[in-house]
PDB file of C-alpha atoms in Angstrom:
ATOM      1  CA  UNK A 577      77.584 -28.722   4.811  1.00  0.00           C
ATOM      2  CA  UNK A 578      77.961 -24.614   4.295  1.00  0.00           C
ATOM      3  CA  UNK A 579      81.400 -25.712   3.778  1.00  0.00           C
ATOM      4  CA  UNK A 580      80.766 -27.062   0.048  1.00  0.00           C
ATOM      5  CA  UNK A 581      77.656 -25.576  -1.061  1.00  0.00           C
ATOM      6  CA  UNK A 582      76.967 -21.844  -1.252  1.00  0.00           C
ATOM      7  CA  UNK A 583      76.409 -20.020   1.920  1.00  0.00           C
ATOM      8  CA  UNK A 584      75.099 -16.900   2.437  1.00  0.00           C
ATOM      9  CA  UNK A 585      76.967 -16.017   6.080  1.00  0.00           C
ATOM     10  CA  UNK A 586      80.561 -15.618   5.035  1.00  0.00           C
ATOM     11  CA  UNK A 587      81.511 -15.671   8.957  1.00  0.00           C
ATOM     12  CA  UNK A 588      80.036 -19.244   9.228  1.00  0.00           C
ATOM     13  CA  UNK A 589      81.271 -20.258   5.785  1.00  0.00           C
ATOM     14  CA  UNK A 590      84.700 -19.648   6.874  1.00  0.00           C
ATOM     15  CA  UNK A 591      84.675 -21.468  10.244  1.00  0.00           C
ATOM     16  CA  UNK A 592      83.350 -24.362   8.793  1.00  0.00           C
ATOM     17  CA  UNK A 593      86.256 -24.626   6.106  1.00  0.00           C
ATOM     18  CA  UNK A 594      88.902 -23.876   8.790  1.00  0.00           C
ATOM     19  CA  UNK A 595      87.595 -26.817  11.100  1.00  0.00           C
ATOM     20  CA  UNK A 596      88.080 -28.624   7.961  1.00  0.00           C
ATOM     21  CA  UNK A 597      91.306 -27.572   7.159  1.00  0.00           C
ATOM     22  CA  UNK A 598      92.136 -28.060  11.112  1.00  0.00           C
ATOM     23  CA  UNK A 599      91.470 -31.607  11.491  1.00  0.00           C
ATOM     24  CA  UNK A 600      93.655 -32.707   8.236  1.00  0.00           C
ATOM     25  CA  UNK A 601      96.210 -31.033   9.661  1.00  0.00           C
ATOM     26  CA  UNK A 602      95.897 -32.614  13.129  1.00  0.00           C
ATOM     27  CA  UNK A 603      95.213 -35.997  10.742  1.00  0.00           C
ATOM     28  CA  UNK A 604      98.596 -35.031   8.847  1.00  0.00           C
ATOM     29  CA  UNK A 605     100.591 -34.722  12.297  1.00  0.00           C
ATOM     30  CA  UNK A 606      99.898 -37.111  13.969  1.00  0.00           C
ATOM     31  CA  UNK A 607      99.170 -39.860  12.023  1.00  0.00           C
ATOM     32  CA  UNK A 608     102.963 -41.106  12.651  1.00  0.00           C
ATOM     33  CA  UNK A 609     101.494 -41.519  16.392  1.00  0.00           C
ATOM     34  CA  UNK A 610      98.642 -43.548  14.984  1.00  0.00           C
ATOM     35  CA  UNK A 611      96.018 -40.755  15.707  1.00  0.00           C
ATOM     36  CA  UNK A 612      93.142 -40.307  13.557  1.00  0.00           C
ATOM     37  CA  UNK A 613      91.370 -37.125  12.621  1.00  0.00           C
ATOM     38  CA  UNK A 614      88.294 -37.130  10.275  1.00  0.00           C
ATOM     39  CA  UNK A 615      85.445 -34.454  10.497  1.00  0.00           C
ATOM     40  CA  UNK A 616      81.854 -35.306   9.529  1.00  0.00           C
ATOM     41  CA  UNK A 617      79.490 -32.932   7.962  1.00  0.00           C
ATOM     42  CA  UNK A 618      75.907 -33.204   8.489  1.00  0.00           C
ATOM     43  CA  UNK A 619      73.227 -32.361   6.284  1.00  0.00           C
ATOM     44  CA  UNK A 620      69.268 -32.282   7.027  1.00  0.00           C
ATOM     45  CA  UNK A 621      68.413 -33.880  10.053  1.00  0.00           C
ATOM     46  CA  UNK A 622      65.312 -34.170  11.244  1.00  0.00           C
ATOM     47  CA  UNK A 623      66.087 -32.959  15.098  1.00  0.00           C
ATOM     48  CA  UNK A 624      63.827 -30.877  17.726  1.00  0.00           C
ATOM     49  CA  UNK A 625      66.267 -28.102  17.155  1.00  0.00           C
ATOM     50  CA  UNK A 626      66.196 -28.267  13.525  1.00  0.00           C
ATOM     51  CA  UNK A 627      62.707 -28.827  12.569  1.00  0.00           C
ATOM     52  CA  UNK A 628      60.830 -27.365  15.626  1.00  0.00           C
ATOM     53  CA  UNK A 629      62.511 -24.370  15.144  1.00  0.00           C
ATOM     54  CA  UNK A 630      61.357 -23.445  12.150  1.00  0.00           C
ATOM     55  CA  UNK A 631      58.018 -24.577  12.624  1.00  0.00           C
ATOM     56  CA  UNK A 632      57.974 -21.903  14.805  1.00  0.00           C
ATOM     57  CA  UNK A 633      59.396 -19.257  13.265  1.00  0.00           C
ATOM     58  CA  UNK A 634      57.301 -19.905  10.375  1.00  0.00           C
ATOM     59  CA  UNK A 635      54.128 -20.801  11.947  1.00  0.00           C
ATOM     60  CA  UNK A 636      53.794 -23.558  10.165  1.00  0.00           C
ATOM     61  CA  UNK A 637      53.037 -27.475  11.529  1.00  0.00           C
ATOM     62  CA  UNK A 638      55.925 -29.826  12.105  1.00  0.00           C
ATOM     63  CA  UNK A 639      54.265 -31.950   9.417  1.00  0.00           C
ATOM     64  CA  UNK A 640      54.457 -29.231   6.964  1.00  0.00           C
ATOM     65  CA  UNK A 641      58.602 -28.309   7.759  1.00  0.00           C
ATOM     66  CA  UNK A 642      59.477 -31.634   8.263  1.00  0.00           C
ATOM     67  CA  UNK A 643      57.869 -32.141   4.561  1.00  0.00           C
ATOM     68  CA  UNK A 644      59.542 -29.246   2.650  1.00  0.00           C
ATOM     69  CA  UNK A 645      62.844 -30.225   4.694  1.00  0.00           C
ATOM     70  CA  UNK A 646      62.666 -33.969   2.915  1.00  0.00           C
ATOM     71  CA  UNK A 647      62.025 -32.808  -0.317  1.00  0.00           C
ATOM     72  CA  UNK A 648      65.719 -31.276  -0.259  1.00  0.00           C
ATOM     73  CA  UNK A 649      67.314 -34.761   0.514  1.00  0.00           C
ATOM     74  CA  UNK A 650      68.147 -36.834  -2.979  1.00  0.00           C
ATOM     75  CA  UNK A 651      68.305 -40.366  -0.928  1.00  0.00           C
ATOM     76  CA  UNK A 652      64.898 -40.989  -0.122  1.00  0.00           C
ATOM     77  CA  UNK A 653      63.447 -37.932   0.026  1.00  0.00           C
ATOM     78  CA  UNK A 654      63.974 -38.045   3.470  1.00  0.00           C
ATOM     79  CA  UNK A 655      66.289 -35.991   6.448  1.00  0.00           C
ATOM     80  CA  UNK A 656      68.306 -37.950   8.746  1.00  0.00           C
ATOM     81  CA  UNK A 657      68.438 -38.518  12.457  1.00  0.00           C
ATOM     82  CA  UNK A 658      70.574 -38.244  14.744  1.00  0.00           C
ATOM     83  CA  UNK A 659      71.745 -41.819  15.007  1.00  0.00           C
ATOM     84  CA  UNK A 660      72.814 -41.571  11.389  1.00  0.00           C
ATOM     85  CA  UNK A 661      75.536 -38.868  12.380  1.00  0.00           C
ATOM     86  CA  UNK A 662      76.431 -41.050  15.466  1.00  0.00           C
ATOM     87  CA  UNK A 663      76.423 -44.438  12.999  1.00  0.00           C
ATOM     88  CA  UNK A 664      79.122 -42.722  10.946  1.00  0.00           C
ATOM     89  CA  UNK A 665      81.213 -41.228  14.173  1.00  0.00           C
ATOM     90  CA  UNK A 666      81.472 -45.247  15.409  1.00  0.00           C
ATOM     91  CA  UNK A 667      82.466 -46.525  12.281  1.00  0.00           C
ATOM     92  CA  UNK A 668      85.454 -43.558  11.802  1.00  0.00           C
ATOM     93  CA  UNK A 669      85.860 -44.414  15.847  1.00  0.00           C
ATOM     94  CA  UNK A 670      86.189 -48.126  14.954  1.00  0.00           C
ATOM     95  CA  UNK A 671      88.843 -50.283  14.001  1.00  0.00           C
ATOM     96  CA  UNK A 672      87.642 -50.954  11.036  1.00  0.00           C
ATOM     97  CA  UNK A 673      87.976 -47.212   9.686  1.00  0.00           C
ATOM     98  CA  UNK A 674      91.556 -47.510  11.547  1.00  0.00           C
ATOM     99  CA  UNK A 675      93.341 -46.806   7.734  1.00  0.00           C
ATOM    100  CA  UNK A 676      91.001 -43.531   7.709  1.00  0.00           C
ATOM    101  CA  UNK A 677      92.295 -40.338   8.939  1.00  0.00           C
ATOM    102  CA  UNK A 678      92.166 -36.925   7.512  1.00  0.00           C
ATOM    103  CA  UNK A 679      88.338 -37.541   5.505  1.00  0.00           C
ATOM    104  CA  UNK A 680      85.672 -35.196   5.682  1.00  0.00           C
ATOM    105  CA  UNK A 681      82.412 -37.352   5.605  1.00  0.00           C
ATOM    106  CA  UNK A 682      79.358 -35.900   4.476  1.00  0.00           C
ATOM    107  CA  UNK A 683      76.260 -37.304   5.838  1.00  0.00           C
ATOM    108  CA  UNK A 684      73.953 -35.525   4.094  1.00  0.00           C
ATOM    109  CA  UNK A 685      71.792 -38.009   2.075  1.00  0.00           C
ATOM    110  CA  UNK A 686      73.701 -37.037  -1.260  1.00  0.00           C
ATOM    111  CA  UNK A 687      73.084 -33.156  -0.975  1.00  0.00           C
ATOM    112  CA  UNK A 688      76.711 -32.420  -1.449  1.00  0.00           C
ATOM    113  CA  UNK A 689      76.535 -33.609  -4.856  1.00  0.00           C
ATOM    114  CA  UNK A 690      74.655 -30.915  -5.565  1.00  0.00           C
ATOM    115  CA  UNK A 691      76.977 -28.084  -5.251  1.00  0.00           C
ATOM    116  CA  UNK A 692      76.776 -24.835  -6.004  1.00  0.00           C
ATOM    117  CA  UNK A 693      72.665 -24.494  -4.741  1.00  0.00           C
ATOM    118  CA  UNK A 694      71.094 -22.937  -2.154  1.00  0.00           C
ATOM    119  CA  UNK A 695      71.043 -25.189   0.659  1.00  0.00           C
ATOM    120  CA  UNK A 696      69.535 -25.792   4.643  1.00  0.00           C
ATOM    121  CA  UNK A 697      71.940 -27.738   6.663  1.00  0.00           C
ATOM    122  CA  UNK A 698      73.713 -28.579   9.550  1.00  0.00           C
ATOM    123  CA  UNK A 699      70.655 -26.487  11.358  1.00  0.00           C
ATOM    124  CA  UNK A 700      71.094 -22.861  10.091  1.00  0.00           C
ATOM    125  CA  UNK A 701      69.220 -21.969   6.799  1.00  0.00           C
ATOM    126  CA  UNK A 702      69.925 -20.675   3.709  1.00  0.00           C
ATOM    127  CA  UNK A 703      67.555 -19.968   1.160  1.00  0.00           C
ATOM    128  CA  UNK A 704      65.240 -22.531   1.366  1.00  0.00           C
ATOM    129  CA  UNK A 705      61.764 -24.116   2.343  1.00  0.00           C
ATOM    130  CA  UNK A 706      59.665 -20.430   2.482  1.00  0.00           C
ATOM    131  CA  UNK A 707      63.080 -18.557   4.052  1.00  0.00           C
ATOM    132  CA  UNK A 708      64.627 -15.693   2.509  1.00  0.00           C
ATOM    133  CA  UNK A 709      67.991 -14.034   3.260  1.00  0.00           C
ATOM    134  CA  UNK A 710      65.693 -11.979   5.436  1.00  0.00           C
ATOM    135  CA  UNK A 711      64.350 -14.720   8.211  1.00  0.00           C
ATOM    136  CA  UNK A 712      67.376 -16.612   8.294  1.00  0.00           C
ATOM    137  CA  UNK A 713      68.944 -14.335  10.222  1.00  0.00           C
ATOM    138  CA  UNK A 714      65.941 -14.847  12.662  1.00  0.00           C
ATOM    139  CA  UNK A 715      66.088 -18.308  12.269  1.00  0.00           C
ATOM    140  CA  UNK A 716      70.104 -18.596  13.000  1.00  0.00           C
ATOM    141  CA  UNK A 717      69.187 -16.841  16.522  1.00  0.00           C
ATOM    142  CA  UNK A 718      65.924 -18.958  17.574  1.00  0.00           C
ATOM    143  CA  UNK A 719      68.006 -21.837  17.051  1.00  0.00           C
ATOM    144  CA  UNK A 720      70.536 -20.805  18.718  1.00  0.00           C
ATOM    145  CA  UNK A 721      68.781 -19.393  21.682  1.00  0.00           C
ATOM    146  CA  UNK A 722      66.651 -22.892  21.797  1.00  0.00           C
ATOM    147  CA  UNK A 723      69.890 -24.798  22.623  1.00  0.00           C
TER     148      UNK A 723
END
């Protein structure tokens, strides 16, 4: 999701919106082969690496992250799991998406709607849930040292 809401890493910003822009142009090329391209974009998800993480660095109870973390999502006030980011993949995987190619699917709950604000997503942080600019940076490396 740092693709279409405000990031504060301009580094991971950018790679996001150039895997983006890579798959609809792999979508645009080959789509007279009948090869489909779609990228999906996760939002909250309520994942070991995601949540434990920052219970962690934060020293506060799963309970507690797992809390402030829902709050952000407009559908439910609740993150998804795992299976909803797989749920998606089969349908664009299935022949019943097979007129789809070239879509970037959010599945984020409704988050994306909300451009323009500080967001936590696709399991980085920005801004959010008692971060600053300051711990995410500490964050972004316990995460990725966890997986």
């Amino acid at each position: 999701m740092a693709v279409i809401t405000t990031y504060p890493y301009v580094a991971y910003k950018a790679t996001k919106a150039a895997m983006v822009a890579f798959t609809e142009q792999l979508a645009y090329q080959n789509a007279q082969y009948g090869i489909r391209a779609n990228v999906i974009l996760p939002g909250l998800m309520n994942t070991p690496m995601a949540v434990d993480t920052r219970a962690r660095e934060f020293k506060k109870s799963r309970a507690e992250v797992e809390a402030e973390r829902d709050a952000k999502v407009p559908l439910r006030k609740k993150m998804g799991t795992g299976w909803d980011v797989a749920n998606a993949a089969l349908f664009l995987a299935s022949d019943e998406a097979s007129f789809i190619t070239g879509v970037t699917l959010p599945v984020d709950g409704g988050a994306s709607v909300r451009r323009g604000e500080p967001a936590v997503l696709c399991g980085t942080v920005a801004q959010s849930a008692g971060s600053s600019d300051e711990e995410a940076p500490r964050i972004l490396a316990a995460s990725r040292s966890s997986s």
